[in-house]
Amino acid sequence: SYRKLALKNHPLKCKEPWAPERFRQLAEAYDVLSDPMKKGIYDKFGEEGLKSGIPLEFGNDNPWTEGYVFHNNPDKVFREFFGGDNPFAEFFAEDGSELMPRFGGLQGRGAMKQDPQIVRDLYLSLEDLFYGCTKKIKISRRVMDEDSQTSIIRDKILTIDVKPGWKQGTRITFKKEGDQGPNIIPADITFVVREKLHPRFKRSGDDLIYVTTIPLGKALIGCTVNVKTLDGRLINIPINDIV
């Protein structure tokens, strides 16, 4: 049903003003009904239960399911179903007659194309970057079932081993950890290191800059500035050594 209606209402083929919204609604319906869990919630609780969440019979920390939100990209659903860059190149013969693809879409006929890279910021403290640490990040992604036709949303833990001395802008890439689909290559997920603001230091390359206020009187007669380092040491810096 999705194949037939999506081809009929695709904005490149249907020029009616309502075609884009109809095409989006079809993609959302397919996204829900092709997933057994979401379809089960929809069949039992309707659209309100699907999008607002339903109470679970068990569970203390999170007694309600998360509401469904469509990613609002009908072209992505269309490409995953049919494959290929040109949405109609595979549907018509050279004489203009319509081809009848087999059930389930044109699997294998369209050129496999990888989804765009997903980039996320990874905020780390200066202490994390000084000592190194391990960060575990939970992602939710769509994975294909064994039948290669249906899919489900599942959580996965990605582990990042932060090395001492990493700088802002360091990129960590997990290959093909994005959403799976019958006719797509999952996107790579890349995390980019961002430094959190520090209460005492600002980083400049491999150096740390410490800013403090010194009363004019002490600046004239000399004093000592006490600086606590990232590793907990206390350094006493005479003011006459500061340029």
Coordinates of N, CA and C in Angstrom, one line a residue:
S1 N 0.8 -1.2 0.0 CA 0.0 0.0 0.0 C 0.9 1.3 0.0
Y2 N 1.9 1.2 0.8 CA 2.8 2.4 0.8 C 3.4 2.6 -0.6
R3 N 3.9 1.5 -1.2 CA 4.5 1.7 -2.5 C 3.6 2.3 -3.5
K4 N 2.4 1.9 -3.5 CA 1.4 2.4 -4.5 C 1.1 3.9 -4.2
L5 N 0.8 4.2 -3.0 CA 0.4 5.6 -2.6 C 1.5 6.5 -2.6
A6 N 2.7 6.1 -2.3 CA 3.9 7.0 -2.3 C 4.2 7.4 -3.7
L7 N 4.1 6.5 -4.6 CA 4.4 6.8 -6.0 C 3.3 7.7 -6.6
K8 N 2.1 7.5 -6.2 CA 1.0 8.3 -6.7 C 1.1 9.7 -6.1
N9 N 1.5 9.9 -4.9 CA 1.4 11.2 -4.2 C 2.8 11.9 -4.1
H10 N 3.8 11.3 -4.7 CA 5.1 12.0 -4.6 C 5.1 13.4 -5.2
P11 N 5.6 14.4 -4.5 CA 5.5 15.7 -5.1 C 6.1 15.9 -6.5
L12 N 7.1 15.0 -6.8 CA 7.7 15.1 -8.2 C 6.7 14.6 -9.2
K13 N 5.7 13.8 -8.8 CA 4.7 13.3 -9.8 C 3.4 14.0 -9.7
C14 N 3.0 14.2 -8.4 CA 1.7 14.8 -8.2 C 1.9 16.3 -7.9
K15 N 1.2 17.2 -8.7 CA 1.4 18.6 -8.6 C 0.4 19.3 -7.8
E16 N -0.5 18.6 -7.2 CA -1.5 19.2 -6.3 C -0.9 19.9 -5.1
P17 N -1.5 20.9 -4.6 CA -0.9 21.7 -3.5 C -0.8 20.9 -2.2
W18 N -1.7 19.9 -2.1 CA -1.7 19.1 -0.9 C -0.7 17.9 -0.9
A19 N -0.1 17.7 -2.1 CA 0.8 16.5 -2.3 C 1.9 16.4 -1.2
P20 N 2.7 17.4 -0.9 CA 3.8 17.3 0.0 C 3.3 16.8 1.4
E21 N 2.2 17.4 1.9 CA 1.7 17.0 3.2 C 1.1 15.5 3.2
R22 N 0.5 15.2 2.1 CA 0.0 13.8 1.9 C 1.1 12.8 1.9
F23 N 2.2 13.2 1.2 CA 3.4 12.4 1.1 C 4.0 12.2 2.5
R24 N 4.1 13.2 3.3 CA 4.6 13.2 4.6 C 3.8 12.3 5.5
Q25 N 2.5 12.4 5.4 CA 1.6 11.5 6.2 C 1.7 10.0 5.9
L26 N 1.9 9.8 4.6 CA 2.1 8.4 4.2 C 3.4 7.8 4.7
A27 N 4.5 8.7 4.7 CA 5.8 8.2 5.3 C 5.6 7.9 6.8
E28 N 4.9 8.8 7.5 CA 4.8 8.6 8.9 C 3.9 7.4 9.2
A29 N 2.9 7.1 8.4 CA 2.1 5.9 8.6 C 2.9 4.7 8.4
Y30 N 3.7 4.7 7.3 CA 4.6 3.5 7.0 C 5.6 3.3 8.2
D31 N 6.2 4.4 8.7 CA 7.2 4.3 9.7 C 6.6 3.7 11.0
V32 N 5.3 3.9 11.2 CA 4.6 3.4 12.4 C 4.2 1.9 12.1
L33 N 3.5 1.7 11.0 CA 2.9 0.4 10.8 C 3.8 -0.7 10.4
S34 N 5.0 -0.3 9.9 CA 6.1 -1.3 9.6 C 6.9 -1.7 10.8
D35 N 6.6 -1.1 11.9 CA 7.3 -1.5 13.2 C 6.3 -2.2 14.1
P36 N 6.6 -3.5 14.4 CA 5.6 -4.2 15.2 C 5.2 -3.6 16.5
M37 N 6.2 -3.0 17.2 CA 5.9 -2.5 18.5 C 5.1 -1.2 18.4
K38 N 5.4 -0.3 17.5 CA 4.6 0.9 17.4 C 3.3 0.6 16.8
K39 N 3.2 -0.4 15.9 CA 1.9 -0.8 15.3 C 1.0 -1.3 16.4
G40 N 1.6 -2.1 17.3 CA 0.8 -2.7 18.4 C 0.2 -1.6 19.3
I41 N 1.1 -0.6 19.7 CA 0.6 0.5 20.5 C -0.5 1.3 19.8
Y42 N -0.3 1.5 18.5 CA -1.3 2.3 17.7 C -2.6 1.5 17.6
D43 N -2.5 0.2 17.4 CA -3.8 -0.6 17.3 C -4.6 -0.6 18.6
K44 N -3.9 -0.6 19.7 CA -4.5 -0.7 21.0 C -4.9 0.6 21.6
F45 N -4.1 1.7 21.4 CA -4.3 2.9 22.1 C -4.5 4.1 21.2
G46 N -4.4 3.9 19.9 CA -4.6 4.9 18.9 C -3.5 5.9 18.8
E47 N -3.7 7.0 18.0 CA -2.6 8.0 17.8 C -2.2 8.7 19.1
E48 N -3.2 9.0 19.9 CA -2.9 9.7 21.2 C -2.0 8.9 22.1
G49 N -2.3 7.6 22.2 CA -1.4 6.7 23.0 C 0.0 6.6 22.4
L50 N 0.0 6.5 21.1 CA 1.3 6.4 20.4 C 2.2 7.6 20.6
K51 N 1.6 8.8 20.5 CA 2.4 10.0 20.6 C 2.6 10.5 22.0
S52 N 1.7 10.2 22.9 CA 1.8 10.7 24.2 C 2.4 9.8 25.2
G53 N 2.5 8.5 24.8 CA 3.0 7.5 25.7 C 1.9 6.8 26.5
I54 N 2.2 5.5 26.9 CA 1.2 4.7 27.6 C 1.8 4.2 28.9
P55 N 1.0 4.0 29.9 CA 1.5 3.4 31.2 C 2.0 2.0 31.0
L56 N 3.1 1.7 31.6 CA 3.6 0.3 31.6 C 3.1 -0.4 32.8
E57 N 2.9 -1.8 32.7 CA 2.4 -2.5 33.8 C 3.4 -2.6 34.9
F58 N 4.7 -2.6 34.5 CA 5.8 -2.8 35.5 C 6.8 -1.7 35.2
G59 N 7.6 -1.3 36.2 CA 8.6 -0.3 36.1 C 8.4 0.8 37.1
N60 N 9.5 1.1 37.8 CA 9.4 2.1 38.8 C 10.0 3.4 38.3
D61 N 11.2 3.3 37.7 CA 11.9 4.6 37.3 C 11.2 5.3 36.2
N62 N 10.7 4.5 35.2 CA 10.1 5.1 34.0 C 8.8 4.4 33.7
P63 N 7.7 4.7 34.4 CA 6.5 3.9 34.3 C 5.7 4.2 33.0
W64 N 6.1 5.1 32.2 CA 5.5 5.5 30.9 C 6.4 5.3 29.8
T65 N 5.9 4.8 28.7 CA 6.7 4.7 27.5 C 6.9 6.1 26.9
E66 N 8.0 6.2 26.1 CA 8.3 7.5 25.5 C 7.3 7.7 24.3
G67 N 6.8 8.9 24.1 CA 5.9 9.1 23.0 C 6.7 9.1 21.7
Y68 N 6.0 8.6 20.6 CA 6.6 8.5 19.3 C 6.6 9.9 18.6
V69 N 7.7 10.2 18.0 CA 7.9 11.4 17.3 C 8.4 11.1 15.9
F70 N 7.7 11.4 14.8 CA 8.2 11.2 13.5 C 9.3 12.1 13.2
H71 N 10.4 11.6 12.5 CA 11.6 12.4 12.2 C 11.3 13.4 11.1
N72 N 10.1 13.4 10.5 CA 9.7 14.4 9.6 C 10.5 14.5 8.3
N73 N 11.0 13.3 7.9 CA 11.8 13.3 6.6 C 11.2 12.2 5.7
P74 N 10.1 12.6 5.0 CA 9.5 11.5 4.2 C 10.4 11.0 3.1
D75 N 11.3 11.9 2.6 CA 12.2 11.4 1.5 C 13.1 10.3 2.0
K76 N 13.5 10.4 3.3 CA 14.4 9.4 3.8 C 13.6 8.0 3.9
V77 N 12.4 8.0 4.3 CA 11.6 6.8 4.3 C 11.4 6.3 2.9
F78 N 11.2 7.2 1.9 CA 11.0 6.8 0.5 C 12.3 6.1 0.0
R79 N 13.5 6.7 0.3 CA 14.7 6.2 -0.2 C 15.0 4.8 0.4
E80 N 14.8 4.7 1.7 CA 15.0 3.4 2.4 C 14.1 2.3 1.8
F81 N 12.9 2.6 1.4 CA 12.0 1.6 0.9 C 12.4 1.2 -0.5
F82 N 12.7 2.2 -1.4 CA 12.9 1.9 -2.8 C 14.4 1.9 -3.2
G83 N 15.2 2.7 -2.5 CA 16.6 2.7 -2.9 C 16.8 3.6 -4.1
G84 N 18.1 4.0 -4.4 CA 18.4 4.8 -5.6 C 18.3 6.3 -5.3
D85 N 19.0 7.1 -6.2 CA 19.0 8.5 -6.0 C 17.8 9.2 -6.7
N86 N 17.5 8.7 -7.9 CA 16.3 9.2 -8.7 C 15.1 8.4 -8.3
P87 N 14.1 9.0 -7.7 CA 13.0 8.2 -7.1 C 12.2 7.5 -8.2
F88 N 12.3 7.9 -9.5 CA 11.4 7.3 -10.5 C 12.2 6.6 -11.6
A89 N 13.5 6.6 -11.5 CA 14.4 6.0 -12.5 C 14.1 4.5 -12.6
E90 N 13.8 3.8 -11.5 CA 13.6 2.4 -11.5 C 12.1 2.0 -11.8
F91 N 11.2 3.0 -11.9 CA 9.8 2.6 -11.9 C 9.2 2.6 -13.3
F92 N 10.0 3.2 -14.3 CA 9.5 3.3 -15.6 C 10.5 2.8 -16.6
A93 N 10.0 2.1 -17.6 CA 10.9 1.6 -18.7 C 11.1 2.7 -19.7
E94 N 12.0 2.4 -20.7 CA 12.4 3.5 -21.6 C 11.2 4.0 -22.4
D95 N 10.2 3.1 -22.6 CA 9.1 3.6 -23.4 C 8.0 4.3 -22.6
G96 N 8.3 4.5 -21.3 CA 7.4 5.2 -20.4 C 6.4 4.4 -19.6
S97 N 6.4 3.1 -19.9 CA 5.5 2.2 -19.2 C 6.0 1.9 -17.8
E98 N 5.0 1.7 -16.9 CA 5.4 1.6 -15.5 C 5.8 0.2 -15.2
L99 N 7.0 0.0 -14.5 CA 7.4 -1.3 -14.1 C 6.7 -1.7 -12.8
M100 N 6.6 -3.0 -12.6 CA 5.9 -3.4 -11.4 C 7.0 -4.1 -10.5
P101 N 7.5 -3.4 -9.5 CA 8.5 -4.0 -8.6 C 7.8 -5.1 -7.8
R102 N 8.7 -6.0 -7.3 CA 8.2 -7.1 -6.5 C 7.8 -6.6 -5.1
F103 N 7.0 -7.4 -4.4 CA 6.6 -7.0 -3.1 C 7.7 -6.6 -2.2
G104 N 7.5 -5.5 -1.4 CA 8.5 -5.1 -0.5 C 9.5 -4.1 -1.0
G105 N 9.3 -3.6 -2.2 CA 10.2 -2.5 -2.8 C 11.2 -3.1 -3.7
L106 N 12.0 -2.2 -4.3 CA 13.0 -2.6 -5.2 C 14.3 -2.9 -4.6
Q107 N 14.3 -3.9 -3.7 CA 15.5 -4.2 -3.0 C 16.6 -4.8 -3.9
G108 N 17.8 -4.2 -3.8 CA 18.9 -4.6 -4.6 C 19.0 -4.0 -6.0
R109 N 17.9 -3.3 -6.5 CA 17.9 -2.7 -7.8 C 18.5 -1.3 -7.7
G110 N 18.1 -0.5 -6.7 CA 18.7 0.8 -6.5 C 20.1 0.8 -6.0
A111 N 20.8 1.8 -6.3 CA 22.2 1.9 -5.8 C 22.2 2.1 -4.3
M112 N 22.9 1.4 -3.5 CA 23.0 1.6 -2.1 C 23.7 2.9 -1.8
K113 N 23.1 3.7 -0.9 CA 23.7 5.0 -0.6 C 23.7 5.1 0.9
Q114 N 24.8 5.6 1.4 CA 24.9 5.8 2.9 C 24.3 7.1 3.3
D115 N 23.6 6.9 4.5 CA 23.0 8.1 5.1 C 24.0 9.1 5.5
P116 N 23.6 10.4 5.5 CA 24.6 11.5 5.9 C 25.2 11.2 7.3
Q117 N 26.4 11.6 7.4 CA 27.1 11.5 8.7 C 26.3 12.2 9.8
I118 N 26.3 11.6 11.0 CA 25.6 12.2 12.2 C 26.8 12.8 13.1
V119 N 26.7 14.1 13.4 CA 27.8 14.7 14.2 C 27.2 15.2 15.5
R120 N 27.8 14.9 16.6 CA 27.4 15.3 17.9 C 28.5 15.8 18.7
D121 N 28.3 16.8 19.5 CA 29.4 17.4 20.4 C 29.5 16.5 21.6
L122 N 30.8 16.3 22.1 CA 31.1 15.6 23.3 C 31.8 16.6 24.2
Y123 N 31.1 17.1 25.2 CA 31.7 18.0 26.1 C 32.5 17.3 27.3
L124 N 33.7 17.8 27.4 CA 34.6 17.2 28.4 C 35.3 18.3 29.3
S125 N 35.5 18.0 30.5 CA 36.1 18.9 31.4 C 37.6 18.9 31.2
L126 N 38.3 19.9 31.6 CA 39.8 19.9 31.5 C 40.4 18.7 32.3
E127 N 39.8 18.4 33.4 CA 40.2 17.2 34.2 C 40.1 15.9 33.3
D128 N 39.0 15.8 32.6 CA 38.8 14.6 31.7 C 40.0 14.5 30.7
L129 N 40.3 15.7 30.1 CA 41.3 15.8 29.1 C 42.7 15.6 29.6
F130 N 42.9 16.0 30.9 CA 44.2 15.9 31.5 C 44.5 14.4 31.9
Y131 N 43.6 13.8 32.6 CA 43.8 12.4 33.1 C 43.4 11.3 32.0
G132 N 42.5 11.7 31.2 CA 41.8 10.7 30.3 C 40.7 10.0 31.1
C133 N 39.7 9.5 30.4 CA 38.6 8.9 31.0 C 37.9 8.0 30.0
T134 N 36.8 7.4 30.5 CA 36.0 6.6 29.6 C 34.5 7.1 29.7
K135 N 34.0 7.4 28.5 CA 32.6 7.9 28.4 C 31.8 6.9 27.7
K136 N 30.6 6.6 28.3 CA 29.6 5.7 27.7 C 28.4 6.5 27.3
I137 N 28.1 6.4 26.1 CA 27.0 7.2 25.5 C 25.9 6.3 24.9
K138 N 24.7 6.4 25.4 CA 23.6 5.6 24.9 C 22.9 6.3 23.7
I139 N 22.8 5.5 22.6 CA 22.1 6.0 21.5 C 20.9 5.1 21.2
S140 N 19.9 5.6 20.5 CA 18.7 4.8 20.1 C 18.8 4.8 18.6
R141 N 18.7 3.7 18.0 CA 18.7 3.6 16.5 C 17.8 2.5 16.0
R142 N 17.4 2.6 14.8 CA 16.5 1.6 14.2 C 17.4 0.5 13.6
V143 N 17.0 -0.8 14.0 CA 17.8 -1.9 13.5 C 16.8 -2.9 12.8
M144 N 17.3 -3.6 11.8 CA 16.4 -4.5 11.0 C 16.3 -5.8 11.8
D145 N 15.1 -6.4 11.6 CA 14.8 -7.7 12.2 C 15.4 -8.7 11.2
E146 N 15.3 -10.0 11.7 CA 15.9 -11.1 10.9 C 15.2 -11.2 9.5
D147 N 14.0 -10.8 9.4 CA 13.3 -11.0 8.1 C 13.7 -9.9 7.1
S148 N 14.6 -8.9 7.5 CA 15.1 -7.9 6.6 C 14.0 -7.0 6.1
Q149 N 12.8 -7.0 6.7 CA 11.7 -6.2 6.2 C 11.2 -5.3 7.3
T150 N 11.1 -5.7 8.5 CA 10.6 -4.9 9.6 C 11.8 -4.5 10.5
S151 N 11.6 -3.4 11.3 CA 12.6 -2.9 12.1 C 12.1 -2.5 13.4
I152 N 13.0 -2.2 14.4 CA 12.6 -1.8 15.7 C 13.7 -0.9 16.3
I153 N 13.2 0.0 17.2 CA 14.2 0.9 17.8 C 14.8 0.2 19.0
R154 N 16.2 0.2 19.0 CA 16.9 -0.4 20.1 C 18.0 0.5 20.6
D155 N 18.3 0.4 21.9 CA 19.4 1.2 22.5 C 20.7 0.5 22.4
K156 N 21.8 1.3 22.3 CA 23.1 0.7 22.2 C 24.0 1.7 23.0
I157 N 25.0 1.1 23.6 CA 26.0 1.9 24.4 C 27.3 2.0 23.5
L158 N 27.7 3.2 23.2 CA 29.0 3.5 22.6 C 30.0 3.9 23.6
T159 N 31.2 3.3 23.6 CA 32.2 3.6 24.6 C 33.3 4.4 23.9
I160 N 33.7 5.5 24.5 CA 34.8 6.4 24.0 C 35.8 6.4 25.1
D161 N 37.0 5.9 24.8 CA 38.2 6.0 25.6 C 38.9 7.3 25.4
V162 N 38.7 8.3 26.2 CA 39.4 9.6 26.1 C 40.8 9.5 26.5
K163 N 41.8 9.9 25.6 CA 43.2 9.8 25.9 C 43.7 11.1 26.5
P164 N 44.6 11.0 27.5 CA 45.1 12.3 28.1 C 45.8 13.2 27.0
G165 N 45.4 14.4 27.0 CA 46.0 15.4 26.1 C 45.1 15.7 24.8
W166 N 44.0 15.0 24.7 CA 43.1 15.3 23.6 C 42.8 16.7 23.6
K167 N 42.6 17.3 22.4 CA 42.3 18.7 22.3 C 40.9 18.9 21.7
Q168 N 40.4 20.2 21.9 CA 39.1 20.5 21.3 C 39.2 20.3 19.8
G169 N 38.1 19.7 19.3 CA 38.1 19.4 17.9 C 38.4 18.0 17.5
T170 N 39.0 17.2 18.5 CA 39.3 15.8 18.2 C 38.0 15.1 17.8
R171 N 38.0 14.2 16.8 CA 36.8 13.6 16.3 C 36.9 12.1 16.5
I172 N 35.9 11.5 17.0 CA 35.8 10.0 17.2 C 34.6 9.5 16.4
T173 N 34.9 8.6 15.5 CA 33.9 8.1 14.6 C 33.5 6.7 14.8
F174 N 32.2 6.4 14.9 CA 31.7 5.0 14.9 C 31.1 4.7 13.6
K175 N 31.7 3.8 12.9 CA 31.3 3.4 11.5 C 29.9 2.7 11.5
K176 N 29.0 3.2 10.7 CA 27.8 2.5 10.4 C 26.9 2.2 11.6
E177 N 26.9 3.1 12.5 CA 26.1 2.9 13.8 C 24.7 3.7 13.7
G178 N 24.4 4.3 12.5 CA 23.1 5.0 12.4 C 22.0 4.0 12.2
D179 N 20.8 4.6 11.8 CA 19.6 3.8 11.5 C 19.9 2.8 10.4
Q180 N 19.4 1.6 10.6 CA 19.5 0.6 9.5 C 18.2 0.6 8.7
G181 N 18.3 0.2 7.4 CA 17.2 0.1 6.5 C 17.5 -0.9 5.4
P182 N 16.4 -1.3 4.7 CA 16.6 -2.4 3.7 C 17.4 -2.0 2.5
N183 N 17.5 -0.7 2.2 CA 18.2 -0.3 1.0 C 19.2 0.9 1.3
I184 N 19.7 0.9 2.5 CA 20.6 2.0 2.9 C 21.8 1.5 3.6
I185 N 22.9 2.2 3.6 CA 24.1 2.0 4.4 C 24.0 2.9 5.6
P186 N 24.0 2.3 6.8 CA 23.8 3.2 8.0 C 24.8 4.3 8.1
A187 N 24.4 5.4 8.6 CA 25.3 6.6 8.7 C 26.4 6.3 9.8
D188 N 27.6 7.0 9.6 CA 28.6 7.0 10.6 C 28.2 8.0 11.7
I189 N 28.5 7.7 12.9 CA 28.2 8.7 14.0 C 29.6 9.2 14.5
T190 N 29.7 10.5 14.5 CA 31.0 11.2 14.9 C 30.7 12.1 16.1
F191 N 31.6 12.0 17.1 CA 31.6 12.8 18.2 C 32.8 13.8 18.1
V192 N 32.5 15.1 18.4 CA 33.6 16.1 18.3 C 33.8 16.6 19.7
V193 N 35.1 16.6 20.2 CA 35.4 17.0 21.5 C 35.2 18.5 21.7
R194 N 34.5 18.9 22.7 CA 34.4 20.3 23.1 C 34.8 20.5 24.5
E195 N 35.6 21.5 24.8 CA 36.0 21.7 26.2 C 35.0 22.5 27.0
K196 N 34.6 22.0 28.2 CA 33.8 22.7 29.1 C 34.5 23.9 29.7
L197 N 33.8 24.9 30.0 CA 34.4 26.1 30.7 C 34.9 25.6 32.1
H198 N 36.1 26.1 32.4 CA 36.7 25.7 33.7 C 36.7 26.9 34.7
P199 N 36.5 26.7 36.0 CA 36.4 27.8 36.9 C 37.7 28.5 37.1
R200 N 38.9 27.8 36.8 CA 40.2 28.4 37.1 C 41.0 28.6 35.9
F201 N 40.9 27.7 34.9 CA 41.9 27.7 33.8 C 41.2 27.9 32.5
K202 N 42.0 28.4 31.5 CA 41.6 28.4 30.1 C 42.8 27.8 29.3
R203 N 42.4 26.9 28.4 CA 43.5 26.2 27.7 C 43.9 26.9 26.5
S204 N 45.2 26.9 26.2 CA 45.8 27.4 25.0 C 46.8 26.5 24.5
G205 N 46.4 25.6 23.6 CA 47.3 24.5 23.1 C 47.6 23.6 24.2
D206 N 48.9 23.4 24.5 CA 49.3 22.5 25.7 C 49.5 23.3 27.0
D207 N 49.2 24.6 26.9 CA 49.3 25.4 28.1 C 48.0 25.7 28.8
L208 N 48.1 26.0 30.1 CA 46.9 26.5 30.8 C 47.1 27.9 31.3
I209 N 46.1 28.7 31.0 CA 46.2 30.2 31.4 C 45.4 30.3 32.7
Y210 N 46.0 30.9 33.7 CA 45.3 31.2 35.0 C 45.2 32.7 35.1
V211 N 43.9 33.2 35.3 CA 43.7 34.6 35.5 C 43.2 34.9 36.9
T212 N 43.9 35.8 37.5 CA 43.5 36.2 38.9 C 43.6 37.7 39.1
T213 N 43.0 38.2 40.1 CA 43.0 39.7 40.4 C 43.9 39.9 41.5
I214 N 44.9 40.9 41.4 CA 45.9 41.2 42.4 C 45.7 42.7 42.8
P215 N 45.4 42.9 44.1 CA 45.3 44.3 44.5 C 46.5 45.1 44.1
L216 N 46.3 46.4 43.8 CA 47.4 47.3 43.4 C 48.5 47.3 44.4
G217 N 48.2 47.4 45.7 CA 49.2 47.5 46.8 C 50.1 46.3 46.8
K218 N 49.5 45.1 46.7 CA 50.3 43.9 46.7 C 51.2 43.8 45.4
A219 N 50.6 44.3 44.3 CA 51.4 44.3 43.0 C 52.6 45.2 43.1
L220 N 52.5 46.3 43.9 CA 53.6 47.2 44.0 C 54.7 46.7 45.0
I221 N 54.3 46.0 46.0 CA 55.3 45.6 47.0 C 55.7 44.1 46.8
G222 N 55.0 43.4 46.0 CA 55.2 42.0 45.8 C 54.4 41.1 46.6
C223 N 54.0 40.0 46.1 CA 53.2 39.0 46.8 C 53.4 37.6 46.2
T224 N 52.7 36.7 46.7 CA 52.7 35.3 46.1 C 51.3 34.9 45.8
V225 N 51.1 34.4 44.5 CA 49.8 33.8 44.1 C 49.8 32.3 44.2
N226 N 48.9 31.8 44.9 CA 48.7 30.3 45.1 C 47.8 29.8 44.0
V227 N 48.3 28.8 43.2 CA 47.5 28.3 42.1 C 47.4 26.7 42.4
K228 N 46.2 26.3 42.4 CA 45.9 24.8 42.5 C 45.8 24.2 41.1
T229 N 46.7 23.3 40.8 CA 46.7 22.7 39.5 C 45.6 21.7 39.3
L230 N 45.5 21.2 38.1 CA 44.5 20.2 37.8 C 44.7 18.9 38.5
D231 N 46.0 18.6 38.8 CA 46.2 17.3 39.5 C 46.3 17.5 41.0
G232 N 45.8 18.7 41.5 CA 45.7 18.9 43.0 C 46.9 19.4 43.6
R233 N 48.0 19.7 42.9 CA 49.2 20.3 43.5 C 49.0 21.8 43.7
L234 N 49.7 22.4 44.7 CA 49.6 23.8 45.0 C 50.9 24.5 44.6
I235 N 50.8 25.4 43.7 CA 52.0 26.1 43.2 C 52.0 27.5 43.7
N236 N 53.1 27.9 44.3 CA 53.3 29.3 44.8 C 54.1 30.1 43.8
I237 N 53.5 31.1 43.2 CA 54.1 31.9 42.2 C 54.4 33.3 42.7
P238 N 55.6 33.7 42.9 CA 55.9 35.1 43.3 C 55.5 36.1 42.2
I239 N 54.9 37.2 42.6 CA 54.4 38.1 41.7 C 55.5 38.8 40.9
N240 N 56.7 38.9 41.4 CA 57.7 39.6 40.6 C 58.2 38.7 39.5
D241 N 57.7 37.4 39.5 CA 58.1 36.5 38.4 C 57.1 36.5 37.3
I242 N 56.0 37.2 37.5 CA 54.9 37.3 36.5 C 55.1 38.4 35.5
V243 N 55.1 38.2 34.2 CA 55.4 39.2 33.2 C 54.0 39.6 32.7

